[in-house]
Amino acid sequence: MGKKKSSKKKGNTFCATHACRPLQPLVVREELVQNLVASAQMAPSCFSQESWRFEFVYGERSLELVRDALEENLVWASTASMFVAVLASKRKGCVPEEASWHFFDVGIATGFMIMRGTDLGIVLEPLTGFDRNKVHAALKLDKDTTVVTLLAVGRYLADPVDELRHRIRELRDEREDLPV
């Protein structure tokens, strides 16, 4: 049985997507926001209900409200040019007692958005370690809406440690797949 070459190719969005810190600023324009929204809308959802919502937070006053919700370990994220609040809400017909499909749906849509950002040369870094209640209050959300996560948005800023991690990933990606 011959060796199968890896299907991972340079330029593949999946291979290019990786966590990085810190972020370099970028100019946020409405076209960028619309482009990211369009990518999320391509994601499948339960009965096409699209039980997600994304709040794009940019502009210095709005950014400060979200930055106030970041915990100490996320100081690097305060350099983000924009935050995307990833929100989910239950929709009729898609929340059986045994499952909360709306969280699954919002995860897929968020993944599509992150991948599109990578294609555009920007980073959408998912965050944990923030005060969800502060974000909920800052965005004036209704009680049925859940803040799932925040995405810190910026451009990739070369960092020696990140560069080394990225190179290690590239070397791993060059390995050959095991025969099936």
PDB file of C-alpha atoms in Angstrom:
ATOM      1  CA  MET A   1       0.000   0.000   0.000  1.00  0.00           C
ATOM      2  CA  GLY A   2       1.501   3.337  -1.064  1.00  0.00           C
ATOM      3  CA  LYS A   3       1.826   6.357   1.167  1.00  0.00           C
ATOM      4  CA  LYS A   4      -0.899   8.920   0.817  1.00  0.00           C
ATOM      5  CA  LYS A   5       0.252  12.512   0.608  1.00  0.00           C
ATOM      6  CA  SER A   6      -1.203  14.944   3.124  1.00  0.00           C
ATOM      7  CA  SER A   7      -4.215  16.917   1.949  1.00  0.00           C
ATOM      8  CA  LYS A   8      -2.948  19.926   3.891  1.00  0.00           C
ATOM      9  CA  LYS A   9      -1.663  22.523   1.456  1.00  0.00           C
ATOM     10  CA  LYS A  10      -0.067  25.918   1.882  1.00  0.00           C
ATOM     11  CA  GLY A  11      -2.667  28.646   1.610  1.00  0.00           C
ATOM     12  CA  ASN A  12      -5.356  26.418   3.091  1.00  0.00           C
ATOM     13  CA  THR A  13      -7.459  28.517   5.469  1.00  0.00           C
ATOM     14  CA  PHE A  14      -7.633  25.705   8.030  1.00  0.00           C
ATOM     15  CA  CYS A  15      -3.842  25.535   8.202  1.00  0.00           C
ATOM     16  CA  ALA A  16      -3.461  29.313   8.353  1.00  0.00           C
ATOM     17  CA  THR A  17      -5.896  29.805  11.225  1.00  0.00           C
ATOM     18  CA  HIS A  18      -4.102  29.866  14.559  1.00  0.00           C
ATOM     19  CA  ALA A  19      -4.203  31.741  17.821  1.00  0.00           C
ATOM     20  CA  CYS A  20      -1.898  34.715  18.109  1.00  0.00           C
ATOM     21  CA  ARG A  21      -1.138  37.502  20.486  1.00  0.00           C
ATOM     22  CA  PRO A  22      -0.715  40.467  20.444  1.00  0.00           C
ATOM     23  CA  LEU A  23      -2.844  42.094  17.775  1.00  0.00           C
ATOM     24  CA  GLN A  24      -1.882  44.886  15.450  1.00  0.00           C
ATOM     25  CA  PRO A  25      -4.532  47.570  14.886  1.00  0.00           C
ATOM     26  CA  LEU A  26      -6.640  47.681  11.757  1.00  0.00           C
ATOM     27  CA  VAL A  27      -9.073  50.197  10.370  1.00  0.00           C
ATOM     28  CA  VAL A  28     -12.606  48.851  10.816  1.00  0.00           C
ATOM     29  CA  ARG A  29     -14.895  49.675   7.911  1.00  0.00           C
ATOM     30  CA  GLU A  30     -18.536  48.743   7.366  1.00  0.00           C
ATOM     31  CA  GLU A  31     -17.508  46.567   4.381  1.00  0.00           C
ATOM     32  CA  LEU A  32     -15.447  44.370   6.714  1.00  0.00           C
ATOM     33  CA  VAL A  33     -18.352  43.965   9.122  1.00  0.00           C
ATOM     34  CA  GLN A  34     -20.737  43.090   6.256  1.00  0.00           C
ATOM     35  CA  ASN A  35     -18.222  40.604   4.846  1.00  0.00           C
ATOM     36  CA  LEU A  36     -17.936  38.818   8.201  1.00  0.00           C
ATOM     37  CA  VAL A  37     -21.718  38.811   8.662  1.00  0.00           C
ATOM     38  CA  ALA A  38     -22.200  37.315   5.194  1.00  0.00           C
ATOM     39  CA  SER A  39     -19.816  34.475   6.026  1.00  0.00           C
ATOM     40  CA  ALA A  40     -21.711  33.639   9.229  1.00  0.00           C
ATOM     41  CA  GLN A  41     -25.005  33.636   7.337  1.00  0.00           C
ATOM     42  CA  MET A  42     -23.673  30.795   5.165  1.00  0.00           C
ATOM     43  CA  ALA A  43     -23.589  28.479   8.201  1.00  0.00           C
ATOM     44  CA  PRO A  44     -26.335  25.885   8.615  1.00  0.00           C
ATOM     45  CA  SER A  45     -28.701  26.235  11.553  1.00  0.00           C
ATOM     46  CA  CYS A  46     -31.608  24.352  13.079  1.00  0.00           C
ATOM     47  CA  PHE A  47     -34.595  24.853  10.755  1.00  0.00           C
ATOM     48  CA  SER A  48     -32.660  27.833   9.301  1.00  0.00           C
ATOM     49  CA  GLN A  49     -33.617  29.776  12.422  1.00  0.00           C
ATOM     50  CA  GLU A  50     -30.175  31.406  12.765  1.00  0.00           C
ATOM     51  CA  SER A  51     -30.414  31.584  16.539  1.00  0.00           C
ATOM     52  CA  TRP A  52     -27.225  33.626  16.688  1.00  0.00           C
ATOM     53  CA  ARG A  53     -26.487  37.286  16.672  1.00  0.00           C
ATOM     54  CA  PHE A  54     -23.212  39.126  16.450  1.00  0.00           C
ATOM     55  CA  GLU A  55     -22.652  42.566  17.949  1.00  0.00           C
ATOM     56  CA  PHE A  56     -19.698  44.329  16.336  1.00  0.00           C
ATOM     57  CA  VAL A  57     -18.130  46.686  18.848  1.00  0.00           C
ATOM     58  CA  TYR A  58     -15.777  49.355  17.540  1.00  0.00           C
ATOM     59  CA  GLY A  59     -15.218  53.028  18.105  1.00  0.00           C
ATOM     60  CA  GLU A  60     -13.309  54.094  21.203  1.00  0.00           C
ATOM     61  CA  ARG A  61     -16.301  54.621  23.541  1.00  0.00           C
ATOM     62  CA  SER A  62     -17.842  51.258  22.725  1.00  0.00           C
ATOM     63  CA  LEU A  63     -14.489  49.478  22.907  1.00  0.00           C
ATOM     64  CA  GLU A  64     -13.892  50.836  26.417  1.00  0.00           C
ATOM     65  CA  LEU A  65     -17.154  49.295  27.631  1.00  0.00           C
ATOM     66  CA  VAL A  66     -16.026  45.859  26.464  1.00  0.00           C
ATOM     67  CA  ARG A  67     -12.411  46.316  27.574  1.00  0.00           C
ATOM     68  CA  ASP A  68     -13.770  46.966  31.064  1.00  0.00           C
ATOM     69  CA  ALA A  69     -15.120  43.382  31.065  1.00  0.00           C
ATOM     70  CA  LEU A  70     -11.711  41.797  30.296  1.00  0.00           C
ATOM     71  CA  GLU A  71      -9.891  40.064  33.116  1.00  0.00           C
ATOM     72  CA  GLU A  72      -6.208  40.573  33.885  1.00  0.00           C
ATOM     73  CA  ASN A  73      -5.027  37.637  31.761  1.00  0.00           C
ATOM     74  CA  LEU A  74      -6.507  39.306  28.659  1.00  0.00           C
ATOM     75  CA  VAL A  75      -4.545  42.560  28.764  1.00  0.00           C
ATOM     76  CA  TRP A  76      -3.176  41.716  25.305  1.00  0.00           C
ATOM     77  CA  ALA A  77      -6.770  41.750  23.936  1.00  0.00           C
ATOM     78  CA  SER A  78      -7.226  45.396  24.880  1.00  0.00           C
ATOM     79  CA  THR A  79      -5.283  46.238  21.696  1.00  0.00           C
ATOM     80  CA  ALA A  80      -8.116  44.817  19.565  1.00  0.00           C
ATOM     81  CA  SER A  81      -9.532  47.229  16.994  1.00  0.00           C
ATOM     82  CA  MET A  82     -12.935  45.588  17.298  1.00  0.00           C
ATOM     83  CA  PHE A  83     -14.692  43.020  19.439  1.00  0.00           C
ATOM     84  CA  VAL A  84     -17.418  40.754  18.172  1.00  0.00           C
ATOM     85  CA  ALA A  85     -19.850  39.651  20.853  1.00  0.00           C
ATOM     86  CA  VAL A  86     -21.073  36.172  19.913  1.00  0.00           C
ATOM     87  CA  LEU A  87     -24.654  35.850  21.134  1.00  0.00           C
ATOM     88  CA  ALA A  88     -27.161  33.007  21.139  1.00  0.00           C
ATOM     89  CA  SER A  89     -30.832  32.853  21.969  1.00  0.00           C
ATOM     90  CA  LYS A  90     -33.337  30.050  22.055  1.00  0.00           C
ATOM     91  CA  ARG A  91     -35.725  29.918  19.116  1.00  0.00           C
ATOM     92  CA  LYS A  92     -39.028  28.127  19.019  1.00  0.00           C
ATOM     93  CA  GLY A  93     -38.710  24.614  17.603  1.00  0.00           C
ATOM     94  CA  CYS A  94     -34.936  24.300  18.020  1.00  0.00           C
ATOM     95  CA  VAL A  95     -34.539  23.715  21.727  1.00  0.00           C
ATOM     96  CA  PRO A  96     -35.778  20.271  22.685  1.00  0.00           C
ATOM     97  CA  GLU A  97     -35.467  19.453  26.367  1.00  0.00           C
ATOM     98  CA  GLU A  98     -32.418  17.254  25.827  1.00  0.00           C
ATOM     99  CA  ALA A  99     -30.328  19.593  23.622  1.00  0.00           C
ATOM    100  CA  SER A 100     -29.559  23.249  23.100  1.00  0.00           C
ATOM    101  CA  TRP A 101     -28.959  23.355  19.364  1.00  0.00           C
ATOM    102  CA  HIS A 102     -28.630  27.124  19.350  1.00  0.00           C
ATOM    103  CA  PHE A 103     -25.167  26.824  20.942  1.00  0.00           C
ATOM    104  CA  PHE A 104     -24.092  24.331  18.290  1.00  0.00           C
ATOM    105  CA  ASP A 105     -25.432  26.632  15.552  1.00  0.00           C
ATOM    106  CA  VAL A 106     -23.665  29.731  16.865  1.00  0.00           C
ATOM    107  CA  GLY A 107     -20.409  27.757  17.069  1.00  0.00           C
ATOM    108  CA  ILE A 108     -20.596  26.826  13.403  1.00  0.00           C
ATOM    109  CA  ALA A 109     -21.422  30.406  12.372  1.00  0.00           C
ATOM    110  CA  THR A 110     -18.562  31.727  14.508  1.00  0.00           C
ATOM    111  CA  GLY A 111     -16.168  29.251  12.897  1.00  0.00           C
ATOM    112  CA  PHE A 112     -17.230  30.417   9.446  1.00  0.00           C
ATOM    113  CA  MET A 113     -16.582  34.024  10.500  1.00  0.00           C
ATOM    114  CA  ILE A 114     -13.144  33.197  11.929  1.00  0.00           C
ATOM    115  CA  MET A 115     -12.197  31.382   8.718  1.00  0.00           C
ATOM    116  CA  ARG A 116     -13.327  34.320   6.588  1.00  0.00           C
ATOM    117  CA  GLY A 117     -11.250  36.655   8.723  1.00  0.00           C
ATOM    118  CA  THR A 118      -8.230  34.445   8.083  1.00  0.00           C
ATOM    119  CA  ASP A 119      -8.903  34.649   4.339  1.00  0.00           C
ATOM    120  CA  LEU A 120      -8.940  38.454   4.677  1.00  0.00           C
ATOM    121  CA  GLY A 121      -5.678  38.481   6.630  1.00  0.00           C
ATOM    122  CA  ILE A 122      -7.191  39.417   9.973  1.00  0.00           C
ATOM    123  CA  VAL A 123      -7.394  37.610  13.288  1.00  0.00           C
ATOM    124  CA  LEU A 124     -10.634  36.912  15.153  1.00  0.00           C
ATOM    125  CA  GLU A 125      -9.394  35.468  18.438  1.00  0.00           C
ATOM    126  CA  PRO A 126     -12.019  33.803  20.685  1.00  0.00           C
ATOM    127  CA  LEU A 127     -11.738  34.864  24.318  1.00  0.00           C
ATOM    128  CA  THR A 128     -12.566  33.339  27.657  1.00  0.00           C
ATOM    129  CA  GLY A 129     -11.936  35.017  30.970  1.00  0.00           C
ATOM    130  CA  PHE A 130     -14.180  38.032  30.704  1.00  0.00           C
ATOM    131  CA  ASP A 131     -17.152  39.166  32.739  1.00  0.00           C
ATOM    132  CA  ARG A 132     -20.223  38.055  30.758  1.00  0.00           C
ATOM    133  CA  ASN A 133     -22.538  40.137  32.944  1.00  0.00           C
ATOM    134  CA  LYS A 134     -20.593  43.330  32.166  1.00  0.00           C
ATOM    135  CA  VAL A 135     -20.734  42.578  28.430  1.00  0.00           C
ATOM    136  CA  HIS A 136     -24.458  41.770  28.706  1.00  0.00           C
ATOM    137  CA  ALA A 137     -25.107  45.110  30.454  1.00  0.00           C
ATOM    138  CA  ALA A 138     -22.820  47.142  28.149  1.00  0.00           C
ATOM    139  CA  LEU A 139     -24.654  45.837  25.072  1.00  0.00           C
ATOM    140  CA  LYS A 140     -28.093  46.211  26.713  1.00  0.00           C
ATOM    141  CA  LEU A 141     -29.105  42.645  25.849  1.00  0.00           C
ATOM    142  CA  ASP A 142     -32.428  41.057  26.715  1.00  0.00           C
ATOM    143  CA  LYS A 143     -32.595  38.325  29.373  1.00  0.00           C
ATOM    144  CA  ASP A 144     -33.027  35.523  26.810  1.00  0.00           C
ATOM    145  CA  THR A 145     -29.736  36.300  25.056  1.00  0.00           C
ATOM    146  CA  THR A 146     -26.557  34.525  26.147  1.00  0.00           C
ATOM    147  CA  VAL A 147     -23.082  35.977  25.626  1.00  0.00           C
ATOM    148  CA  VAL A 148     -21.256  32.905  24.330  1.00  0.00           C
ATOM    149  CA  THR A 149     -17.849  34.489  23.776  1.00  0.00           C
ATOM    150  CA  LEU A 150     -16.049  37.560  22.533  1.00  0.00           C
ATOM    151  CA  LEU A 151     -13.808  37.692  19.488  1.00  0.00           C
ATOM    152  CA  ALA A 152     -10.878  40.118  19.615  1.00  0.00           C
ATOM    153  CA  VAL A 153     -10.239  41.423  16.102  1.00  0.00           C
ATOM    154  CA  GLY A 154      -7.010  42.824  14.696  1.00  0.00           C
ATOM    155  CA  ARG A 155      -4.161  42.044  12.360  1.00  0.00           C
ATOM    156  CA  TYR A 156      -1.539  39.428  13.043  1.00  0.00           C
ATOM    157  CA  LEU A 157       1.499  40.983  14.701  1.00  0.00           C
ATOM    158  CA  ALA A 158       4.641  38.930  14.359  1.00  0.00           C
ATOM    159  CA  ASP A 159       5.884  37.760  17.730  1.00  0.00           C
ATOM    160  CA  PRO A 160       8.982  35.532  17.955  1.00  0.00           C
ATOM    161  CA  VAL A 161       7.265  32.950  20.160  1.00  0.00           C
ATOM    162  CA  ASP A 162       4.159  32.911  17.957  1.00  0.00           C
ATOM    163  CA  GLU A 163       6.370  32.612  14.877  1.00  0.00           C
ATOM    164  CA  LEU A 164       8.079  29.567  16.400  1.00  0.00           C
ATOM    165  CA  ARG A 165       4.739  27.974  17.323  1.00  0.00           C
ATOM    166  CA  HIS A 166       3.443  28.626  13.808  1.00  0.00           C
ATOM    167  CA  ARG A 167       6.552  27.058  12.258  1.00  0.00           C
ATOM    168  CA  ILE A 168       6.148  23.977  14.475  1.00  0.00           C
ATOM    169  CA  ARG A 169       2.544  23.661  13.273  1.00  0.00           C
ATOM    170  CA  GLU A 170       3.720  23.950   9.660  1.00  0.00           C
ATOM    171  CA  LEU A 171       6.244  21.166  10.225  1.00  0.00           C
ATOM    172  CA  ARG A 172       3.534  18.998  11.762  1.00  0.00           C
ATOM    173  CA  ASP A 173       1.291  19.720   8.790  1.00  0.00           C
ATOM    174  CA  GLU A 174       4.000  18.455   6.448  1.00  0.00           C
ATOM    175  CA  ARG A 175       3.849  14.993   8.000  1.00  0.00           C
ATOM    176  CA  GLU A 176       2.299  12.304   5.882  1.00  0.00           C
ATOM    177  CA  ASP A 177      -1.110  10.914   6.785  1.00  0.00           C
ATOM    178  CA  LEU A 178      -1.254   7.370   8.088  1.00  0.00           C
ATOM    179  CA  PRO A 179      -2.729   4.826   5.663  1.00  0.00           C
ATOM    180  CA  VAL A 180      -6.342   3.984   6.410  1.00  0.00           C
TER     181      VAL A 180
END
